[in-house]
Each structure stands twice: as C-alpha cells, then as structure tokens.
PDB file of C-alpha atoms in Angstrom:
ATOM      1  CA  MET E  25     -18.189   4.312  -5.145  1.00 82.00           C
ATOM      2  CA  LEU E  26     -15.744   1.473  -5.696  1.00 92.00           C
ATOM      3  CA  PRO E  27     -14.977  -0.643  -2.612  1.00 95.00           C
ATOM      4  CA  TRP E  28     -11.480  -1.112  -1.201  1.00 97.00           C
ATOM      5  CA  ILE E  29      -9.951  -4.491  -2.016  1.00 98.00           C
ATOM      6  CA  GLN E  30      -7.126  -5.924   0.057  1.00 98.00           C
ATOM      7  CA  LEU E  31      -4.416  -7.195  -2.278  1.00 98.00           C
ATOM      8  CA  ASP E  32      -1.879  -8.518   0.194  1.00 98.00           C
ATOM      9  CA  SER E  33      -0.543  -8.305   3.733  1.00 98.00           C
ATOM     10  CA  ALA E  34       2.919  -8.550   5.255  1.00 97.00           C
ATOM     11  CA  LYS E  35       4.291  -9.029   8.744  1.00 95.00           C
ATOM     12  CA  VAL E  36       6.759  -6.407   9.919  1.00 92.00           C
ATOM     13  CA  PRO E  37      10.006  -8.243  10.789  1.00 91.00           C
ATOM     14  CA  GLY E  38      10.750  -8.243  14.489  1.00 85.00           C
ATOM     15  CA  ASP E  39       7.257  -7.116  15.464  1.00 84.00           C
ATOM     16  CA  THR E  40       3.647  -8.295  15.595  1.00 84.00           C
ATOM     17  CA  ALA E  41       2.467  -5.472  13.313  1.00 86.00           C
ATOM     18  CA  GLU E  42       1.023  -6.221   9.893  1.00 94.00           C
ATOM     19  CA  LEU E  43       0.949  -4.052   6.783  1.00 96.00           C
ATOM     20  CA  ARG E  44      -1.994  -4.315   4.387  1.00 98.00           C
ATOM     21  CA  LEU E  45      -1.958  -3.223   0.756  1.00 98.00           C
ATOM     22  CA  LYS E  46      -5.380  -2.097  -0.480  1.00 98.00           C
ATOM     23  CA  GLN E  47      -6.630  -0.879  -3.850  1.00 98.00           C
ATOM     24  CA  ARG E  48      -9.701   1.063  -4.987  1.00 97.00           C
ATOM     25  CA  GLY E  49      -9.696   1.625  -8.730  1.00 96.00           C
ATOM     26  CA  SER E  50      -6.329   3.217  -9.497  1.00 95.00           C
ATOM     27  CA  GLU E  51      -5.820   4.337  -5.859  1.00 97.00           C
ATOM     28  CA  PHE E  52      -3.603   2.410  -3.437  1.00 98.00           C
ATOM     29  CA  SER E  53      -3.321   2.535   0.336  1.00 98.00           C
ATOM     30  CA  ILE E  54      -0.894   0.919   2.782  1.00 96.00           C
ATOM     31  CA  MET E  55      -2.441   0.422   6.213  1.00 95.00           C
ATOM     32  CA  LEU E  56      -1.022  -0.461   9.619  1.00 90.00           C
ATOM     33  CA  GLY E  57      -3.979  -1.425  11.755  1.00 86.00           C
ATOM     34  CA  ALA E  58      -6.388   1.516  11.624  1.00 86.00           C
ATOM     35  CA  ASN E  59      -3.612   3.900  10.531  1.00 87.00           C
ATOM     36  CA  GLU E  60      -3.089   4.738   6.876  1.00 90.00           C
ATOM     37  CA  LEU E  61       0.661   4.999   6.401  1.00 88.00           C
ATOM     38  CA  MET E  62       0.428   6.269   2.836  1.00 91.00           C
ATOM     39  CA  ASN E  63      -1.955   6.811  -0.023  1.00 94.00           C
ATOM     40  CA  SER E  64      -1.146   7.070  -3.714  1.00 95.00           C
ATOM     41  CA  ARG E  65      -3.203  10.293  -3.988  1.00 91.00           C
ATOM     42  CA  LEU E  66      -1.099  12.147  -1.398  1.00 87.00           C
ATOM     43  CA  SER E  67       2.511  12.591  -2.402  1.00 89.00           C
ATOM     44  CA  GLY E  68       3.352  16.243  -1.735  1.00 91.00           C
ATOM     45  CA  SER E  69       5.109  15.987   1.610  1.00 93.00           C
ATOM     46  CA  GLU E  70       7.016  12.817   0.689  1.00 94.00           C
ATOM     47  CA  GLU E  71       8.290  14.577  -2.437  1.00 95.00           C
ATOM     48  CA  ALA E  72       9.230  17.619  -0.348  1.00 95.00           C
ATOM     49  CA  LEU E  73      11.389  15.397   1.870  1.00 97.00           C
ATOM     50  CA  ALA E  74      13.633  14.824  -1.141  1.00 97.00           C
ATOM     51  CA  THR E  75      13.488  18.270  -2.738  1.00 97.00           C
ATOM     52  CA  LEU E  76      14.199  20.147   0.503  1.00 98.00           C
ATOM     53  CA  ALA E  77      17.218  17.937   1.143  1.00 98.00           C
ATOM     54  CA  ALA E  78      18.453  18.349  -2.439  1.00 97.00           C
ATOM     55  CA  GLU E  79      18.400  22.133  -2.032  1.00 97.00           C
ATOM     56  CA  ARG E  80      20.832  21.730   0.849  1.00 97.00           C
ATOM     57  CA  LEU E  81      23.064  19.409  -1.197  1.00 96.00           C
ATOM     58  CA  ALA E  82      23.433  21.713  -4.185  1.00 92.00           C
ATOM     59  CA  HIS E  83      27.180  21.930  -3.509  1.00 90.00           C
ATOM     60  CA  GLN E  84      27.600  18.157  -3.932  1.00 93.00           C
ATOM     61  CA  LYS E  85      28.236  16.849  -7.453  1.00 94.00           C
ATOM     62  CA  ARG E  86      28.054  13.164  -6.440  1.00 97.00           C
ATOM     63  CA  PRO E  87      25.816  12.981  -3.381  1.00 98.00           C
ATOM     64  CA  VAL E  88      25.188   9.669  -1.644  1.00 98.00           C
ATOM     65  CA  VAL E  89      21.645   9.581  -0.258  1.00 98.00           C
ATOM     66  CA  LEU E  90      20.035   7.004   2.020  1.00 98.00           C
ATOM     67  CA  ILE E  91      16.228   6.826   1.949  1.00 98.00           C
ATOM     68  CA  GLY E  92      14.714   4.937   4.859  1.00 97.00           C
ATOM     69  CA  GLY E  93      11.389   3.450   3.800  1.00 95.00           C
ATOM     70  CA  LEU E  94      10.375   2.673   0.216  1.00 97.00           C
ATOM     71  CA  GLY E  95       6.647   3.245   0.702  1.00 95.00           C
ATOM     72  CA  MET E  96       5.063   4.168  -2.613  1.00 97.00           C
ATOM     73  CA  GLY E  97       8.295   5.580  -3.991  1.00 97.00           C
ATOM     74  CA  PHE E  98       7.346   9.262  -3.930  1.00 96.00           C
ATOM     75  CA  THR E  99      10.499  10.343  -2.093  1.00 97.00           C
ATOM     76  CA  LEU E 100      12.622   8.167  -4.369  1.00 98.00           C
ATOM     77  CA  ARG E 101      11.063   9.521  -7.564  1.00 97.00           C
ATOM     78  CA  ALA E 102      11.448  13.109  -6.379  1.00 97.00           C
ATOM     79  CA  ALA E 103      15.086  12.475  -5.465  1.00 98.00           C
ATOM     80  CA  LEU E 104      15.782  11.033  -8.910  1.00 98.00           C
ATOM     81  CA  ALA E 105      14.219  14.097 -10.505  1.00 97.00           C
ATOM     82  CA  VAL E 106      16.360  16.632  -8.647  1.00 97.00           C
ATOM     83  CA  LEU E 107      19.670  14.883  -7.900  1.00 97.00           C
ATOM     84  CA  PRO E 108      22.509  14.820 -10.445  1.00 96.00           C
ATOM     85  CA  VAL E 109      23.166  11.840 -12.692  1.00 96.00           C
ATOM     86  CA  GLU E 110      26.286  11.039 -10.623  1.00 97.00           C
ATOM     87  CA  ALA E 111      24.225  10.618  -7.426  1.00 98.00           C
ATOM     88  CA  GLU E 112      23.943   7.326  -5.572  1.00 98.00           C
ATOM     89  CA  ILE E 113      20.669   6.487  -3.816  1.00 98.00           C
ATOM     90  CA  ILE E 114      20.284   3.603  -1.387  1.00 98.00           C
ATOM     91  CA  VAL E 115      16.718   2.732  -0.382  1.00 98.00           C
ATOM     92  CA  ALA E 116      16.465   0.713   2.823  1.00 98.00           C
ATOM     93  CA  GLU E 117      13.176  -1.175   3.164  1.00 97.00           C
ATOM     94  CA  LEU E 118      12.585  -3.502   6.082  1.00 95.00           C
ATOM     95  CA  VAL E 119       9.616  -5.423   4.657  1.00 96.00           C
ATOM     96  CA  PRO E 120      10.476  -7.517   1.558  1.00 97.00           C
ATOM     97  CA  GLU E 121       6.848  -7.583   0.433  1.00 98.00           C
ATOM     98  CA  VAL E 122       6.830  -3.800   0.049  1.00 98.00           C
ATOM     99  CA  VAL E 123       9.563  -4.122  -2.576  1.00 98.00           C
ATOM    100  CA  ALA E 124       7.517  -6.849  -4.289  1.00 98.00           C
ATOM    101  CA  TRP E 125       4.432  -4.579  -4.274  1.00 98.00           C
ATOM    102  CA  ALA E 126       6.510  -1.848  -5.924  1.00 98.00           C
ATOM    103  CA  ARG E 127       7.459  -4.168  -8.766  1.00 97.00           C
ATOM    104  CA  GLY E 128       4.035  -5.825  -8.920  1.00 98.00           C
ATOM    105  CA  PRO E 129       0.624  -4.225  -8.318  1.00 98.00           C
ATOM    106  CA  MET E 130       2.053  -0.715  -7.813  1.00 98.00           C
ATOM    107  CA  ALA E 131       4.423  -0.767 -10.786  1.00 98.00           C
ATOM    108  CA  ASP E 132       2.494   2.064 -12.451  1.00 97.00           C
ATOM    109  CA  VAL E 133       2.948   4.216  -9.320  1.00 96.00           C
ATOM    110  CA  PHE E 134       6.711   3.630  -9.290  1.00 97.00           C
ATOM    111  CA  LYS E 135       7.135   4.334 -13.023  1.00 96.00           C
ATOM    112  CA  GLY E 136      10.353   2.323 -13.304  1.00 96.00           C
ATOM    113  CA  SER E 137      12.191   4.272 -10.598  1.00 98.00           C
ATOM    114  CA  LEU E 138      13.666   1.128  -9.053  1.00 98.00           C
ATOM    115  CA  ASP E 139      15.391   0.371 -12.353  1.00 97.00           C
ATOM    116  CA  ASP E 140      17.284   3.663 -12.431  1.00 98.00           C
ATOM    117  CA  PRO E 141      21.047   2.868 -12.343  1.00 98.00           C
ATOM    118  CA  ARG E 142      21.516   5.327  -9.487  1.00 98.00           C
ATOM    119  CA  VAL E 143      19.300   3.220  -7.194  1.00 98.00           C
ATOM    120  CA  THR E 144      20.216   0.309  -4.928  1.00 98.00           C
ATOM    121  CA  VAL E 145      17.581  -1.384  -2.769  1.00 98.00           C
ATOM    122  CA  HIS E 146      18.758  -2.652   0.626  1.00 98.00           C
ATOM    123  CA  VAL E 147      16.226  -5.021   2.200  1.00 98.00           C
ATOM    124  CA  GLY E 148      16.868  -4.603   5.892  1.00 96.00           C
ATOM    125  CA  ASP E 149      16.741  -2.301   8.895  1.00 94.00           C
ATOM    126  CA  VAL E 150      17.700   1.279   8.076  1.00 96.00           C
ATOM    127  CA  GLY E 151      18.754   1.840  11.692  1.00 95.00           C
ATOM    128  CA  ALA E 152      21.299  -0.983  11.504  1.00 96.00           C
ATOM    129  CA  LEU E 153      22.614   0.370   8.209  1.00 98.00           C
ATOM    130  CA  ILE E 154      23.028   3.840   9.730  1.00 98.00           C
ATOM    131  CA  LYS E 155      24.885   2.471  12.749  1.00 97.00           C
ATOM    132  CA  ALA E 156      27.211   0.473  10.495  1.00 98.00           C
ATOM    133  CA  SER E 157      28.107   3.543   8.405  1.00 98.00           C
ATOM    134  CA  LYS E 158      30.630   6.258   9.194  1.00 97.00           C
ATOM    135  CA  THR E 159      30.712   9.507   7.166  1.00 98.00           C
ATOM    136  CA  ARG E 160      29.171   7.628   4.235  1.00 98.00           C
ATOM    137  CA  PHE E 161      26.070   9.666   3.370  1.00 98.00           C
ATOM    138  CA  ASP E 162      25.399  13.221   2.284  1.00 98.00           C
ATOM    139  CA  ALA E 163      21.746  12.833   3.262  1.00 98.00           C
ATOM    140  CA  ILE E 164      19.628  10.431   5.279  1.00 98.00           C
ATOM    141  CA  LEU E 165      15.895  10.735   4.623  1.00 98.00           C
ATOM    142  CA  LEU E 166      13.601   8.878   7.016  1.00 96.00           C
ATOM    143  CA  ASP E 167       9.978   8.112   6.222  1.00 91.00           C
ATOM    144  CA  VAL E 168       9.472   4.838   8.062  1.00 87.00           C
ATOM    145  CA  ASP E 169       6.870   5.915  10.633  1.00 81.00           C
ATOM    146  CA  ASN E 170       4.178   8.565  10.973  1.00 72.00           C
ATOM    147  CA  GLY E 171       6.559  10.750  12.928  1.00 77.00           C
ATOM    148  CA  PRO E 172       9.579  10.589  15.249  1.00 87.00           C
ATOM    149  CA  ASP E 173       8.356   7.546  17.163  1.00 70.00           C
ATOM    150  CA  GLY E 174       8.200   3.853  16.362  1.00 49.00           C
ATOM    151  CA  LEU E 175       4.722   3.459  14.908  1.00 52.00           C
ATOM    152  CA  THR E 176       5.594   0.776  12.358  1.00 48.00           C
ATOM    153  CA  ARG E 177       7.437  -1.172  15.047  1.00 46.00           C
ATOM    154  CA  THR E 178       8.382  -0.143  18.566  1.00 54.00           C
ATOM    155  CA  SER E 179      12.101  -0.754  18.039  1.00 58.00           C
ATOM    156  CA  ASN E 180      12.050   2.136  15.549  1.00 70.00           C
ATOM    157  CA  ASP E 181      11.995   4.449  18.563  1.00 84.00           C
ATOM    158  CA  SER E 182      15.771   4.055  18.576  1.00 89.00           C
ATOM    159  CA  LEU E 183      15.957   5.951  15.281  1.00 93.00           C
ATOM    160  CA  TYR E 184      14.727   9.110  16.962  1.00 93.00           C
ATOM    161  CA  ASP E 185      16.225   9.012  20.459  1.00 93.00           C
ATOM    162  CA  HIS E 186      19.543  10.608  21.342  1.00 94.00           C
ATOM    163  CA  GLY E 187      21.499   7.448  20.489  1.00 95.00           C
ATOM    164  CA  GLY E 188      19.868   7.091  17.087  1.00 95.00           C
ATOM    165  CA  LEU E 189      20.367  10.741  16.207  1.00 97.00           C
ATOM    166  CA  ARG E 190      24.029  10.628  17.195  1.00 98.00           C
ATOM    167  CA  ALA E 191      24.450   7.534  14.996  1.00 98.00           C
ATOM    168  CA  ALA E 192      22.919   9.479  12.112  1.00 98.00           C
ATOM    169  CA  LEU E 193      25.288  12.364  12.796  1.00 98.00           C
ATOM    170  CA  LEU E 194      28.269   9.989  12.571  1.00 98.00           C
ATOM    171  CA  ALA E 195      26.928   8.384   9.376  1.00 98.00           C
ATOM    172  CA  LEU E 196      26.697  11.760   7.636  1.00 98.00           C
ATOM    173  CA  ARG E 197      29.500  13.617   5.948  1.00 98.00           C
ATOM    174  CA  PRO E 198      30.217  17.239   6.946  1.00 97.00           C
ATOM    175  CA  LYS E 199      27.278  19.479   5.956  1.00 97.00           C
ATOM    176  CA  GLY E 200      25.183  16.338   5.542  1.00 98.00           C
ATOM    177  CA  VAL E 201      21.415  16.454   5.972  1.00 98.00           C
ATOM    178  CA  LEU E 202      19.076  14.359   8.081  1.00 98.00           C
ATOM    179  CA  GLY E 203      15.478  14.671   6.892  1.00 98.00           C
ATOM    180  CA  VAL E 204      12.576  13.220   8.884  1.00 97.00           C
ATOM    181  CA  TRP E 205       8.937  13.060   7.736  1.00 94.00           C
ATOM    182  CA  SER E 206       6.080  13.407  10.220  1.00 93.00           C
ATOM    183  CA  SER E 207       2.313  13.688  10.128  1.00 86.00           C
ATOM    184  CA  GLY E 208       2.499  16.416  12.786  1.00 91.00           C
ATOM    185  CA  PRO E 209       4.785  18.658  14.865  1.00 93.00           C
ATOM    186  CA  ASP E 210       6.928  17.584  17.824  1.00 93.00           C
ATOM    187  CA  ASP E 211       8.895  20.306  19.610  1.00 94.00           C
ATOM    188  CA  ARG E 212      10.698  17.748  21.753  1.00 93.00           C
ATOM    189  CA  PHE E 213      12.166  16.120  18.664  1.00 95.00           C
ATOM    190  CA  THR E 214      13.448  19.481  17.419  1.00 96.00           C
ATOM    191  CA  ARG E 215      15.196  19.935  20.752  1.00 96.00           C
ATOM    192  CA  ARG E 216      16.708  16.440  20.592  1.00 95.00           C
ATOM    193  CA  LEU E 217      18.125  17.121  17.139  1.00 97.00           C
ATOM    194  CA  ARG E 218      19.815  20.274  18.398  1.00 98.00           C
ATOM    195  CA  GLU E 219      21.060  18.553  21.560  1.00 97.00           C
ATOM    196  CA  CYS E 220      22.745  15.943  19.334  1.00 97.00           C
ATOM    197  CA  GLY E 221      24.652  18.535  17.329  1.00 98.00           C
ATOM    198  CA  PHE E 222      22.383  19.312  14.376  1.00 98.00           C
ATOM    199  CA  SER E 223      21.135  22.700  13.314  1.00 98.00           C
ATOM    200  CA  ALA E 224      17.467  21.831  12.846  1.00 98.00           C
ATOM    201  CA  GLU E 225      14.241  23.346  11.603  1.00 97.00           C
ATOM    202  CA  ALA E 226      10.731  21.930  11.364  1.00 97.00           C
ATOM    203  CA  LEU E 227       9.010  22.854   8.090  1.00 97.00           C
ATOM    204  CA  SER E 228       5.271  22.694   7.423  1.00 95.00           C
ATOM    205  CA  VAL E 229       4.435  21.273   3.985  1.00 93.00           C
ATOM    206  CA  ARG E 230       1.257  20.274   2.185  1.00 84.00           C
ATOM    207  CA  ALA E 231       0.317  16.596   2.235  1.00 80.00           C
ATOM    208  CA  SER E 232      -1.045  16.984  -1.293  1.00 69.00           C
ATOM    209  CA  THR E 233       0.600  18.522  -4.322  1.00 68.00           C
ATOM    210  CA  LYS E 234      -2.345  20.949  -4.390  1.00 67.00           C
ATOM    211  CA  ARG E 235      -2.312  24.273  -2.541  1.00 63.00           C
ATOM    212  CA  SER E 236      -4.940  23.246   0.000  1.00 64.00           C
ATOM    213  CA  GLY E 237      -5.586  20.448   2.445  1.00 71.00           C
ATOM    214  CA  ALA E 238      -3.743  18.940   5.391  1.00 83.00           C
ATOM    215  CA  ARG E 239      -0.169  19.755   6.304  1.00 90.00           C
ATOM    216  CA  HIS E 240       2.672  17.522   7.410  1.00 92.00           C
ATOM    217  CA  VAL E 241       6.017  18.341   9.015  1.00 95.00           C
ATOM    218  CA  ILE E 242       9.524  17.727   7.696  1.00 97.00           C
ATOM    219  CA  TRP E 243      12.640  18.258   9.773  1.00 97.00           C
ATOM    220  CA  MET E 244      15.751  19.363   7.981  1.00 98.00           C
ATOM    221  CA  ALA E 245      18.733  18.846  10.279  1.00 98.00           C
ATOM    222  CA  VAL E 246      22.204  19.741   9.051  1.00 98.00           C
ATOM    223  CA  LYS E 247      25.481  18.440  10.416  1.00 98.00           C
ATOM    224  CA  PRO E 248      28.158  21.107  11.068  1.00 97.00           C
TER     225      PRO E 248
END
C-alpha cells in the first residue's frame, strides 16, 4: 500500500490549529490534528448539501448562494451542476492556502470549478461576511467544521449559537435556505434553528456516493 505523504500545512487564522494536506496516490486528505476533515474519496454528503438546497431554490431564476468552506470543492461542483447559469456563487474560505491547494496539487479534483464565471472566492471569515450581509443570499451552505460546533477554530462556535443563526436569518432573503453539514446528529442544534425562526429538518445522507457506508447529517433550515 502506498504511504501518505504530507504536501503542505497551513495555520488557521486566529487560532493555533493547523491544517495538513496529505496525498496517497490519487487520494487526498485534509487533516486537523487527528481528525480528517475531508477525503477526496468521500463526496456524497458534501454534494448533497448543494443539491438539497437547490431543490428548495427551484423557484429562483438567479439565486445568490454563499458556500462557507472551500474544502475539496465537492459542494461547489455540485452547486454548479444544479444551479442555473444566472446563479451567483460566493465561496468564503478562511485559509488562503486551501485556495492555493485547489489551484495547485488538487487541481484535478476541482476540475476547473473555480474558473466558472458564476464563482467568486472570498478569502476571509464566512461568519463576518454573513453578519455584514442583509437579505443578500438565497442560500447559505456551511461546511467549515465537522458539525455545529467550532472544530476548525473555537470562534466558529458563534456560527451555530443563537446569535449566529439569527445573523444567518437576516442575511437570507425570504424563503432562503441555511444548510449545515455535520458528521453526526445534534438534536440541540435542530431546536436552536427552530428557536431562531427557521423551519428545520435534519436529513441523514450517505458519506459516499455509493449506497452503503457511513452516514452524515445535513440540516436544511428555511426562512419564512
């Protein structure tokens, strides 16, 4: 079996955490300590984050979508595949090196998606962008942690508390969608979404594009 090779590392701004990009043959992995944040072989649930949101935006001819977390681009590529040509997609990525990895060693994984004219990359904190926006987005899709808590950096907790969820509500247009990816369920987060004014459901989806294997959770929360 081929060994893993570390290609690069990057400090997470505003935190002591460090991301590590690893490669084994054609497979890539992004690690945070002992936690694997993403793997190029497992894209099913990240793709579902985009497709489930797009189903709820079918009435919008020119949707504006914010994706929090570039990762390996699976959510972005799925969004490009299902959203109309008039759509606008903003990808907010906190770590500049992740964008460089997408254009460098992982270019084959991204398949040119960053060059699509519908896409704008915002290098910065998605939480700050949300708080600075009022009724701007038709969907906000968050895949920046392993669930509704600040794994990547502790300050990300504010994305998922009552204040962060109310900011997301204000940033969305009427009938807008907040989608949140998680490695597992969290009933308390479902309650928080509803307490903040969303109609919310937690959906179980496959981690892989195959019909077997582990499951992840995606929240679809819709603004009235």
